[in-house]
Amino acid sequence: MSEGASYAAAGVDIEAGDRAVELMKEWVAKATRPEVVGGLGGFAGLFDATALTSYRRPLLATSTDGIGTKVAIAQKLDKHDTIGFDLVGMVVDDLVVCGAEPLFMTDYICTGKVVPETIAQIVKGIAEACVEAGTALVGGETAEHPGLLKADEYDVAGAATGVVEADEVLGAERVRAGDVVLAMASSGLHSNGYSLVRHVFFDRAKWTLDRVVPELGTTLGEVLLTPTRVYAKHCLELIQELNDADERPLHAMSHITGGGFAANLARVIPAELSVRIDRSTWTPAPIFGLVGLLGDVALPELEKTLNMGAGMVAVLDPSAADAAIQALAARDIPAWVCGEVTATPGGTVTLEGAYAK
């Protein structure tokens, strides 16, 4: 008589999932806030909303995203404890551009086979990035999908909720002609454009991840896996330092992700204004030039795919630019004035000149 079917025989290991939860508890416990109620293991994460009673008119902000095909690099290198920064950065830095403080986050990991140690390493990175962002990791889900994903494959996504005072929301309606555009340096590619990047390095150039690249000063794999810079907490502190009750010189912010510099900045520029960006104000890291060179990628294509060295942008009154640059430098974030808002109608962002060598 044949043995009956079981969940384990179908490829789902519940015990491995339980073991993964035990291994990740240590890290999740570090990513908390005083408002978090209860611990890991419930059906839902609980967050005490009485803190919102101090707001005059609190607006909740929400954002969701994933890491994209950068996870393929982590899987090939068998290094899983840094991509959490990519996930958290992609999510919470979308919230902060409107001025919202990210309060709590949840994650979702799906894999072909649960390897508890790997899942724990992924969550470790997520938790450490949440600590850096000042947000709580209140829960998540790990799902085993045999037959849909290979045993060593996984994907990661997440969502976060934040809050901002209604009359302090940043955005296009605050932007004025004469404002300057302040760029904040990225840590590298961040987590966008990896389908192009992988195609260029692996399919066209036939490079391997362990290749030492003189222009990069290290291996290709190390540079491609560089974690995304998480700006949220630093940007919130910058807003608080510059925008007091009477003077609010910081008008808008833009997270430079998929679509590149111009397209993302244009999202916070009103139709009656435009922006000119001077490329000569910064030098993109060598990785950007290598993608262009090895892939014969035209500059417009590079700029609409990659961040080109600027991961976050602020639009502010020129009188506050120096103070903003100094405040960000104190937080180890290089920043520089890269352009200005003009009275030209159209809501467009134009990049001019050549990047500095």
mmCIF file of C-alpha atoms in Angstrom:
data_model
loop_
_atom_site.group_PDB
_atom_site.id
_atom_site.type_symbol
_atom_site.label_atom_id
_atom_site.label_comp_id
_atom_site.label_asym_id
_atom_site.label_seq_id
_atom_site.Cartn_x
_atom_site.Cartn_y
_atom_site.Cartn_z
ATOM 1 C CA MET A 1 0.000 0.000 0.000
ATOM 2 C CA SER A 2 1.459 3.413 -0.985
ATOM 3 C CA GLU A 3 2.210 6.028 1.639
ATOM 4 C CA GLY A 4 -0.373 8.801 1.916
ATOM 5 C CA ALA A 5 0.356 12.308 0.765
ATOM 6 C CA SER A 6 1.614 14.901 3.246
ATOM 7 C CA TYR A 7 2.521 18.570 3.287
ATOM 8 C CA ALA A 8 6.190 17.665 3.860
ATOM 9 C CA ALA A 9 6.165 15.248 0.905
ATOM 10 C CA ALA A 10 4.718 18.066 -1.227
ATOM 11 C CA GLY A 11 7.739 20.195 -0.342
ATOM 12 C CA VAL A 12 6.574 22.334 2.599
ATOM 13 C CA ASP A 13 8.488 21.938 5.868
ATOM 14 C CA ILE A 14 6.481 23.470 8.716
ATOM 15 C CA GLU A 15 9.152 22.583 11.264
ATOM 16 C CA ALA A 16 11.769 24.507 9.272
ATOM 17 C CA GLY A 17 9.464 27.525 9.267
ATOM 18 C CA ASP A 18 9.114 27.322 13.030
ATOM 19 C CA ARG A 19 12.884 27.079 13.388
ATOM 20 C CA ALA A 20 13.307 30.173 11.198
ATOM 21 C CA VAL A 21 10.956 32.113 13.473
ATOM 22 C CA GLU A 22 12.987 31.123 16.518
ATOM 23 C CA LEU A 23 16.227 32.234 14.875
ATOM 24 C CA MET A 24 14.853 35.617 13.792
ATOM 25 C CA LYS A 25 13.250 36.570 17.128
ATOM 26 C CA GLU A 26 16.501 38.024 18.448
ATOM 27 C CA TRP A 27 16.744 40.455 15.548
ATOM 28 C CA VAL A 28 13.091 41.436 15.416
ATOM 29 C CA ALA A 29 13.234 42.272 19.132
ATOM 30 C CA LYS A 30 15.842 44.934 18.365
ATOM 31 C CA ALA A 31 13.647 46.642 15.760
ATOM 32 C CA THR A 32 10.987 48.018 18.059
ATOM 33 C CA ARG A 33 9.464 51.222 19.379
ATOM 34 C CA PRO A 34 7.689 51.998 22.653
ATOM 35 C CA GLU A 35 4.326 51.901 20.839
ATOM 36 C CA VAL A 36 4.670 48.258 19.815
ATOM 37 C CA VAL A 37 2.296 45.965 21.745
ATOM 38 C CA GLY A 38 3.094 42.278 22.123
ATOM 39 C CA GLY A 39 5.818 40.339 20.379
ATOM 40 C CA LEU A 40 6.503 38.127 17.399
ATOM 41 C CA GLY A 41 4.189 35.188 16.789
ATOM 42 C CA GLY A 42 0.708 36.693 16.718
ATOM 43 C CA PHE A 43 -1.544 36.838 13.685
ATOM 44 C CA ALA A 44 -1.101 40.606 13.456
ATOM 45 C CA GLY A 45 1.357 43.194 14.714
ATOM 46 C CA LEU A 46 -0.090 45.665 17.206
ATOM 47 C CA PHE A 47 0.884 49.334 17.471
ATOM 48 C CA ASP A 48 -0.468 51.722 20.118
ATOM 49 C CA ALA A 49 -2.025 54.586 18.150
ATOM 50 C CA THR A 50 -2.637 56.831 21.161
ATOM 51 C CA ALA A 51 0.641 58.523 20.254
ATOM 52 C CA LEU A 52 -1.222 60.077 17.329
ATOM 53 C CA THR A 53 -3.468 62.055 19.688
ATOM 54 C CA SER A 54 -0.712 64.639 20.010
ATOM 55 C CA TYR A 55 -1.157 65.520 16.336
ATOM 56 C CA ARG A 56 -3.538 68.270 15.269
ATOM 57 C CA ARG A 57 -4.528 66.383 12.112
ATOM 58 C CA PRO A 58 -2.460 63.235 11.574
ATOM 59 C CA LEU A 59 -2.295 61.797 8.086
ATOM 60 C CA LEU A 60 -1.269 58.177 7.711
ATOM 61 C CA ALA A 61 1.104 57.410 4.860
ATOM 62 C CA THR A 62 1.754 53.943 3.481
ATOM 63 C CA SER A 63 4.232 52.439 1.050
ATOM 64 C CA THR A 64 5.128 48.992 -0.248
ATOM 65 C CA ASP A 65 7.991 47.699 -2.375
ATOM 66 C CA GLY A 66 10.437 44.872 -2.928
ATOM 67 C CA ILE A 67 14.133 44.445 -3.586
ATOM 68 C CA GLY A 68 13.888 43.370 -7.208
ATOM 69 C CA THR A 69 16.437 41.211 -8.978
ATOM 70 C CA LYS A 70 19.246 42.281 -6.654
ATOM 71 C CA VAL A 71 18.219 39.225 -4.623
ATOM 72 C CA ALA A 72 19.829 37.124 -7.367
ATOM 73 C CA ILE A 73 23.212 38.627 -6.417
ATOM 74 C CA ALA A 74 22.699 37.771 -2.747
ATOM 75 C CA GLN A 75 21.733 34.224 -3.673
ATOM 76 C CA LYS A 76 24.777 33.713 -5.905
ATOM 77 C CA LEU A 77 27.116 35.049 -3.213
ATOM 78 C CA ASP A 78 25.230 33.186 -0.458
ATOM 79 C CA LYS A 79 25.224 36.392 1.563
ATOM 80 C CA HIS A 80 21.808 37.361 2.839
ATOM 81 C CA ASP A 81 22.274 39.760 5.765
ATOM 82 C CA THR A 82 22.478 43.045 3.803
ATOM 83 C CA ILE A 83 19.540 42.998 1.389
ATOM 84 C CA GLY A 84 17.252 43.956 4.270
ATOM 85 C CA PHE A 85 18.670 47.462 3.928
ATOM 86 C CA ASP A 86 17.590 47.458 0.296
ATOM 87 C CA LEU A 87 14.052 46.488 1.242
ATOM 88 C CA VAL A 88 13.700 48.948 4.105
ATOM 89 C CA GLY A 89 15.295 51.773 2.127
ATOM 90 C CA MET A 90 12.969 51.277 -0.820
ATOM 91 C CA VAL A 91 9.932 51.414 1.476
ATOM 92 C CA VAL A 92 10.574 53.946 4.249
ATOM 93 C CA ASP A 93 12.362 56.449 2.023
ATOM 94 C CA ASP A 94 9.237 56.657 -0.120
ATOM 95 C CA LEU A 95 7.369 57.674 3.041
ATOM 96 C CA VAL A 96 9.793 60.325 4.245
ATOM 97 C CA VAL A 97 9.610 62.391 1.047
ATOM 98 C CA CYS A 98 6.204 63.718 2.123
ATOM 99 C CA GLY A 99 7.553 64.364 5.616
ATOM 100 C CA ALA A 100 6.068 61.241 7.184
ATOM 101 C CA GLU A 101 7.783 59.437 10.044
ATOM 102 C CA PRO A 102 7.778 55.660 9.358
ATOM 103 C CA LEU A 103 6.185 54.018 12.383
ATOM 104 C CA PHE A 104 6.094 50.309 11.650
ATOM 105 C CA MET A 105 6.848 47.800 8.925
ATOM 106 C CA THR A 106 6.005 44.238 7.954
ATOM 107 C CA ASP A 107 7.889 41.944 5.572
ATOM 108 C CA TYR A 108 7.071 39.019 3.303
ATOM 109 C CA ILE A 109 9.599 36.366 2.267
ATOM 110 C CA CYS A 110 8.708 33.608 -0.187
ATOM 111 C CA THR A 111 11.150 30.829 -1.003
ATOM 112 C CA GLY A 112 11.324 27.471 -2.723
ATOM 113 C CA LYS A 113 12.582 25.816 0.464
ATOM 114 C CA VAL A 114 12.827 27.318 3.930
ATOM 115 C CA VAL A 115 16.407 27.235 5.160
ATOM 116 C CA PRO A 116 16.045 28.670 8.678
ATOM 117 C CA GLU A 117 19.533 30.161 8.808
ATOM 118 C CA THR A 118 19.049 31.965 5.489
ATOM 119 C CA ILE A 119 15.649 33.373 6.482
ATOM 120 C CA ALA A 120 17.102 34.525 9.797
ATOM 121 C CA GLN A 121 19.917 36.336 7.999
ATOM 122 C CA ILE A 122 17.456 38.117 5.708
ATOM 123 C CA VAL A 123 15.369 39.226 8.676
ATOM 124 C CA LYS A 124 18.510 40.281 10.545
ATOM 125 C CA GLY A 125 19.247 42.786 7.777
ATOM 126 C CA ILE A 126 15.670 44.005 7.703
ATOM 127 C CA ALA A 127 15.657 44.492 11.467
ATOM 128 C CA GLU A 128 18.995 46.326 11.501
ATOM 129 C CA ALA A 129 17.775 48.648 8.746
ATOM 130 C CA CYS A 130 14.543 49.287 10.647
ATOM 131 C CA VAL A 131 16.618 50.325 13.665
ATOM 132 C CA GLU A 132 18.565 52.716 11.441
ATOM 133 C CA ALA A 133 15.315 54.127 10.058
ATOM 134 C CA GLY A 134 13.690 54.459 13.485
ATOM 135 C CA THR A 135 10.793 52.218 12.531
ATOM 136 C CA ALA A 136 9.473 49.075 14.203
ATOM 137 C CA LEU A 137 9.354 45.666 12.542
ATOM 138 C CA VAL A 138 6.038 44.398 13.891
ATOM 139 C CA GLY A 139 5.579 41.206 11.919
ATOM 140 C CA GLY A 140 5.905 39.370 8.662
ATOM 141 C CA GLU A 141 5.335 36.180 6.741
ATOM 142 C CA THR A 142 7.593 33.447 5.406
ATOM 143 C CA ALA A 143 6.042 31.275 2.718
ATOM 144 C CA GLU A 144 7.403 28.110 1.122
ATOM 145 C CA HIS A 145 6.520 27.767 -2.574
ATOM 146 C CA PRO A 146 7.973 24.500 -3.904
ATOM 147 C CA GLY A 147 7.453 24.114 -7.629
ATOM 148 C CA LEU A 148 7.226 27.873 -8.171
ATOM 149 C CA LEU A 149 10.696 28.756 -6.869
ATOM 150 C CA LYS A 150 13.851 26.662 -6.788
ATOM 151 C CA ALA A 151 15.049 25.505 -3.381
ATOM 152 C CA ASP A 152 17.692 28.253 -3.152
ATOM 153 C CA GLU A 153 15.520 31.037 -4.598
ATOM 154 C CA TYR A 154 13.550 33.627 -2.654
ATOM 155 C CA ASP A 155 11.933 37.014 -3.039
ATOM 156 C CA VAL A 156 11.362 39.668 -0.397
ATOM 157 C CA ALA A 157 8.802 42.472 -0.115
ATOM 158 C CA GLY A 158 7.549 44.766 2.624
ATOM 159 C CA ALA A 159 5.162 47.527 3.577
ATOM 160 C CA ALA A 160 5.330 50.371 6.078
ATOM 161 C CA THR A 161 3.003 52.917 7.622
ATOM 162 C CA GLY A 162 3.974 56.416 8.706
ATOM 163 C CA VAL A 163 2.394 59.615 9.957
ATOM 164 C CA VAL A 164 2.721 63.295 9.133
ATOM 165 C CA GLU A 165 0.964 66.432 10.335
ATOM 166 C CA ALA A 166 -1.467 67.540 7.612
ATOM 167 C CA ASP A 167 -0.193 71.097 7.413
ATOM 168 C CA GLU A 168 3.444 69.924 7.294
ATOM 169 C CA VAL A 169 3.183 67.642 4.263
ATOM 170 C CA LEU A 170 5.997 68.268 1.798
ATOM 171 C CA GLY A 171 5.278 68.328 -1.900
ATOM 172 C CA ALA A 172 4.910 70.136 -5.209
ATOM 173 C CA GLU A 173 2.518 72.757 -3.882
ATOM 174 C CA ARG A 174 5.319 74.194 -1.715
ATOM 175 C CA VAL A 175 7.941 74.423 -4.470
ATOM 176 C CA ARG A 176 8.777 77.917 -5.736
ATOM 177 C CA ALA A 177 10.823 79.369 -8.592
ATOM 178 C CA GLY A 178 14.309 80.111 -7.284
ATOM 179 C CA ASP A 179 14.410 77.057 -5.016
ATOM 180 C CA VAL A 180 17.586 74.997 -5.250
ATOM 181 C CA VAL A 181 17.855 71.254 -5.676
ATOM 182 C CA LEU A 182 20.029 69.489 -3.117
ATOM 183 C CA ALA A 183 21.302 66.011 -4.008
ATOM 184 C CA MET A 184 22.245 63.436 -1.356
ATOM 185 C CA ALA A 185 24.839 60.844 -2.318
ATOM 186 C CA SER A 186 23.779 57.257 -2.843
ATOM 187 C CA SER A 187 25.828 54.343 -1.544
ATOM 188 C CA GLY A 188 25.909 52.919 -5.055
ATOM 189 C CA LEU A 189 23.314 51.318 -7.294
ATOM 190 C CA HIS A 190 20.903 50.877 -4.372
ATOM 191 C CA SER A 191 18.187 48.451 -5.518
ATOM 192 C CA ASN A 192 17.121 49.611 -8.965
ATOM 193 C CA GLY A 193 18.142 48.726 -12.497
ATOM 194 C CA TYR A 194 19.552 45.314 -11.637
ATOM 195 C CA SER A 195 17.932 43.631 -14.623
ATOM 196 C CA LEU A 196 20.014 45.932 -16.831
ATOM 197 C CA VAL A 197 23.082 45.653 -14.594
ATOM 198 C CA ARG A 198 22.979 41.855 -14.571
ATOM 199 C CA HIS A 199 22.468 41.738 -18.328
ATOM 200 C CA VAL A 200 25.484 43.986 -18.912
ATOM 201 C CA PHE A 201 27.937 42.266 -16.566
ATOM 202 C CA PHE A 202 26.871 38.629 -16.892
ATOM 203 C CA ASP A 203 25.311 38.238 -20.342
ATOM 204 C CA ARG A 204 27.331 40.753 -22.352
ATOM 205 C CA ALA A 205 30.662 41.131 -20.567
ATOM 206 C CA LYS A 206 30.688 37.559 -19.151
ATOM 207 C CA TRP A 207 32.125 38.809 -15.862
ATOM 208 C CA THR A 208 31.854 36.826 -12.648
ATOM 209 C CA LEU A 209 31.023 38.116 -9.192
ATOM 210 C CA ASP A 210 34.461 37.245 -7.832
ATOM 211 C CA ARG A 211 36.232 39.312 -10.510
ATOM 212 C CA VAL A 212 38.464 41.968 -8.959
ATOM 213 C CA VAL A 213 37.805 45.197 -10.856
ATOM 214 C CA PRO A 214 40.560 47.835 -10.518
ATOM 215 C CA GLU A 215 38.132 50.690 -11.191
ATOM 216 C CA LEU A 216 36.004 49.498 -8.274
ATOM 217 C CA GLY A 217 38.860 48.661 -5.930
ATOM 218 C CA THR A 218 37.242 45.362 -4.991
ATOM 219 C CA THR A 219 35.235 42.515 -6.473
ATOM 220 C CA LEU A 220 32.237 43.071 -8.698
ATOM 221 C CA GLY A 221 30.049 41.091 -6.294
ATOM 222 C CA GLU A 222 30.908 43.257 -3.309
ATOM 223 C CA VAL A 223 29.979 46.435 -5.185
ATOM 224 C CA LEU A 224 26.758 44.986 -6.619
ATOM 225 C CA LEU A 225 25.669 43.878 -3.142
ATOM 226 C CA THR A 226 26.438 47.227 -1.473
ATOM 227 C CA PRO A 227 23.383 47.961 0.724
ATOM 228 C CA THR A 228 21.022 50.800 -0.082
ATOM 229 C CA ARG A 229 21.572 53.926 2.007
ATOM 230 C CA VAL A 230 18.572 54.449 4.323
ATOM 231 C CA TYR A 231 17.830 58.175 4.456
ATOM 232 C CA ALA A 232 14.577 58.271 6.422
ATOM 233 C CA LYS A 233 15.768 59.135 9.934
ATOM 234 C CA HIS A 234 18.351 61.626 8.673
ATOM 235 C CA CYS A 235 15.819 63.346 6.423
ATOM 236 C CA LEU A 236 13.280 63.593 9.236
ATOM 237 C CA GLU A 237 15.899 65.195 11.451
ATOM 238 C CA LEU A 238 16.790 67.582 8.629
ATOM 239 C CA ILE A 239 13.141 68.577 8.237
ATOM 240 C CA GLN A 240 12.852 69.170 11.976
ATOM 241 C CA GLU A 241 16.017 71.275 12.041
ATOM 242 C CA LEU A 242 15.068 73.460 9.075
ATOM 243 C CA ASN A 243 11.286 73.664 9.183
ATOM 244 C CA ASP A 244 10.151 75.318 12.391
ATOM 245 C CA ALA A 245 6.710 76.804 13.023
ATOM 246 C CA ASP A 246 7.496 80.080 11.260
ATOM 247 C CA GLU A 247 10.050 79.208 8.607
ATOM 248 C CA ARG A 248 9.688 76.144 6.396
ATOM 249 C CA PRO A 249 12.407 76.406 3.766
ATOM 250 C CA LEU A 250 12.468 72.692 2.919
ATOM 251 C CA HIS A 251 9.648 72.346 0.415
ATOM 252 C CA ALA A 252 9.823 68.904 -1.183
ATOM 253 C CA MET A 253 11.858 65.717 -1.383
ATOM 254 C CA SER A 254 12.213 62.982 -3.980
ATOM 255 C CA HIS A 255 13.470 59.415 -3.588
ATOM 256 C CA ILE A 256 15.559 58.543 -6.664
ATOM 257 C CA THR A 257 14.623 54.963 -7.529
ATOM 258 C CA GLY A 258 13.310 53.240 -10.660
ATOM 259 C CA GLY A 259 12.927 55.804 -13.433
ATOM 260 C CA GLY A 260 16.059 57.689 -12.450
ATOM 261 C CA PHE A 261 16.817 61.232 -11.347
ATOM 262 C CA ALA A 262 14.693 63.310 -13.733
ATOM 263 C CA ALA A 263 11.500 61.245 -13.658
ATOM 264 C CA ASN A 264 11.408 60.956 -9.867
ATOM 265 C CA LEU A 265 12.214 64.606 -9.223
ATOM 266 C CA ALA A 266 9.531 65.661 -11.729
ATOM 267 C CA ARG A 267 6.935 64.008 -9.465
ATOM 268 C CA VAL A 268 7.331 66.863 -6.951
ATOM 269 C CA ILE A 269 7.606 69.759 -9.422
ATOM 270 C CA PRO A 270 4.387 71.710 -10.213
ATOM 271 C CA ALA A 271 3.287 72.077 -13.836
ATOM 272 C CA GLU A 272 3.974 75.826 -13.890
ATOM 273 C CA LEU A 273 7.676 75.363 -13.017
ATOM 274 C CA SER A 274 10.658 73.360 -14.287
ATOM 275 C CA VAL A 275 14.106 72.305 -13.047
ATOM 276 C CA ARG A 276 17.599 72.532 -14.486
ATOM 277 C CA ILE A 277 20.177 70.079 -13.138
ATOM 278 C CA ASP A 278 23.907 70.616 -13.665
ATOM 279 C CA ARG A 279 25.657 67.262 -14.098
ATOM 280 C CA SER A 280 29.061 68.881 -13.543
ATOM 281 C CA THR A 281 28.297 69.297 -9.821
ATOM 282 C CA TRP A 282 29.084 65.644 -9.090
ATOM 283 C CA THR A 283 31.011 62.565 -10.195
ATOM 284 C CA PRO A 284 29.030 59.297 -10.310
ATOM 285 C CA ALA A 285 30.796 56.291 -8.772
ATOM 286 C CA PRO A 286 32.748 54.092 -11.221
ATOM 287 C CA ILE A 287 30.069 51.371 -11.233
ATOM 288 C CA PHE A 288 27.740 53.631 -13.201
ATOM 289 C CA GLY A 289 30.316 54.317 -15.890
ATOM 290 C CA LEU A 290 31.154 50.621 -16.176
ATOM 291 C CA VAL A 291 27.519 49.732 -16.835
ATOM 292 C CA GLY A 292 27.450 52.313 -19.605
ATOM 293 C CA LEU A 293 30.799 51.299 -21.095
ATOM 294 C CA LEU A 294 30.446 47.509 -21.036
ATOM 295 C CA GLY A 295 26.835 47.559 -22.120
ATOM 296 C CA ASP A 296 27.176 50.359 -24.657
ATOM 297 C CA VAL A 297 24.290 51.960 -22.767
ATOM 298 C CA ALA A 298 23.463 55.487 -23.904
ATOM 299 C CA LEU A 299 23.529 58.178 -21.213
ATOM 300 C CA PRO A 300 19.757 58.863 -21.399
ATOM 301 C CA GLU A 301 19.098 55.158 -20.843
ATOM 302 C CA LEU A 302 21.499 55.060 -17.879
ATOM 303 C CA GLU A 303 19.886 58.136 -16.341
ATOM 304 C CA LYS A 304 16.364 56.807 -16.604
ATOM 305 C CA THR A 305 17.387 53.471 -15.059
ATOM 306 C CA LEU A 306 20.002 54.199 -12.376
ATOM 307 C CA ASN A 307 20.340 56.837 -9.641
ATOM 308 C CA MET A 308 23.760 57.965 -11.005
ATOM 309 C CA GLY A 309 25.059 58.644 -7.503
ATOM 310 C CA ALA A 310 22.186 60.659 -6.018
ATOM 311 C CA GLY A 311 19.705 58.609 -4.010
ATOM 312 C CA MET A 312 17.613 61.353 -2.426
ATOM 313 C CA VAL A 313 16.873 64.951 -3.406
ATOM 314 C CA ALA A 314 15.558 67.928 -1.451
ATOM 315 C CA VAL A 315 14.037 71.064 -2.946
ATOM 316 C CA LEU A 316 14.491 74.054 -0.655
ATOM 317 C CA ASP A 317 14.936 77.774 -0.376
ATOM 318 C CA PRO A 318 18.531 78.723 -1.265
ATOM 319 C CA SER A 319 18.927 80.433 2.124
ATOM 320 C CA ALA A 320 18.791 77.013 3.811
ATOM 321 C CA ALA A 321 21.124 75.140 1.455
ATOM 322 C CA ASP A 322 24.345 75.579 3.457
ATOM 323 C CA ALA A 323 22.683 74.578 6.706
ATOM 324 C CA ALA A 324 21.215 71.494 5.047
ATOM 325 C CA ILE A 325 24.568 70.447 3.594
ATOM 326 C CA GLN A 326 26.252 70.844 6.978
ATOM 327 C CA ALA A 327 23.493 68.939 8.782
ATOM 328 C CA LEU A 328 23.726 66.037 6.346
ATOM 329 C CA ALA A 329 27.535 66.019 6.480
ATOM 330 C CA ALA A 330 27.285 65.599 10.250
ATOM 331 C CA ARG A 331 25.299 62.439 9.497
ATOM 332 C CA ASP A 332 27.911 61.191 7.010
ATOM 333 C CA ILE A 333 25.726 61.929 3.996
ATOM 334 C CA PRO A 334 27.527 63.979 1.329
ATOM 335 C CA ALA A 335 25.177 66.539 -0.210
ATOM 336 C CA TRP A 336 25.520 69.316 -2.763
ATOM 337 C CA VAL A 337 23.456 71.850 -4.691
ATOM 338 C CA CYS A 338 22.960 70.372 -8.150
ATOM 339 C CA GLY A 339 20.313 72.569 -9.751
ATOM 340 C CA GLU A 340 17.551 75.119 -9.479
ATOM 341 C CA VAL A 341 13.834 75.532 -10.004
ATOM 342 C CA THR A 342 12.910 77.917 -12.799
ATOM 343 C CA ALA A 343 9.722 79.748 -13.748
ATOM 344 C CA THR A 344 9.539 77.874 -17.057
ATOM 345 C CA PRO A 345 6.186 76.054 -17.361
ATOM 346 C CA GLY A 346 6.102 72.344 -18.055
ATOM 347 C CA GLY A 347 6.988 70.550 -14.817
ATOM 348 C CA THR A 348 10.033 69.072 -16.506
ATOM 349 C CA VAL A 349 13.500 68.214 -15.182
ATOM 350 C CA THR A 350 16.407 68.714 -17.574
ATOM 351 C CA LEU A 351 19.942 67.454 -16.972
ATOM 352 C CA GLU A 352 22.583 69.645 -18.600
ATOM 353 C CA GLY A 353 26.348 69.481 -19.146
ATOM 354 C CA ALA A 354 28.692 66.571 -18.448
ATOM 355 C CA TYR A 355 29.426 64.758 -15.203
ATOM 356 C CA ALA A 356 32.632 65.803 -13.458
ATOM 357 C CA LYS A 357 35.554 63.427 -13.923
#
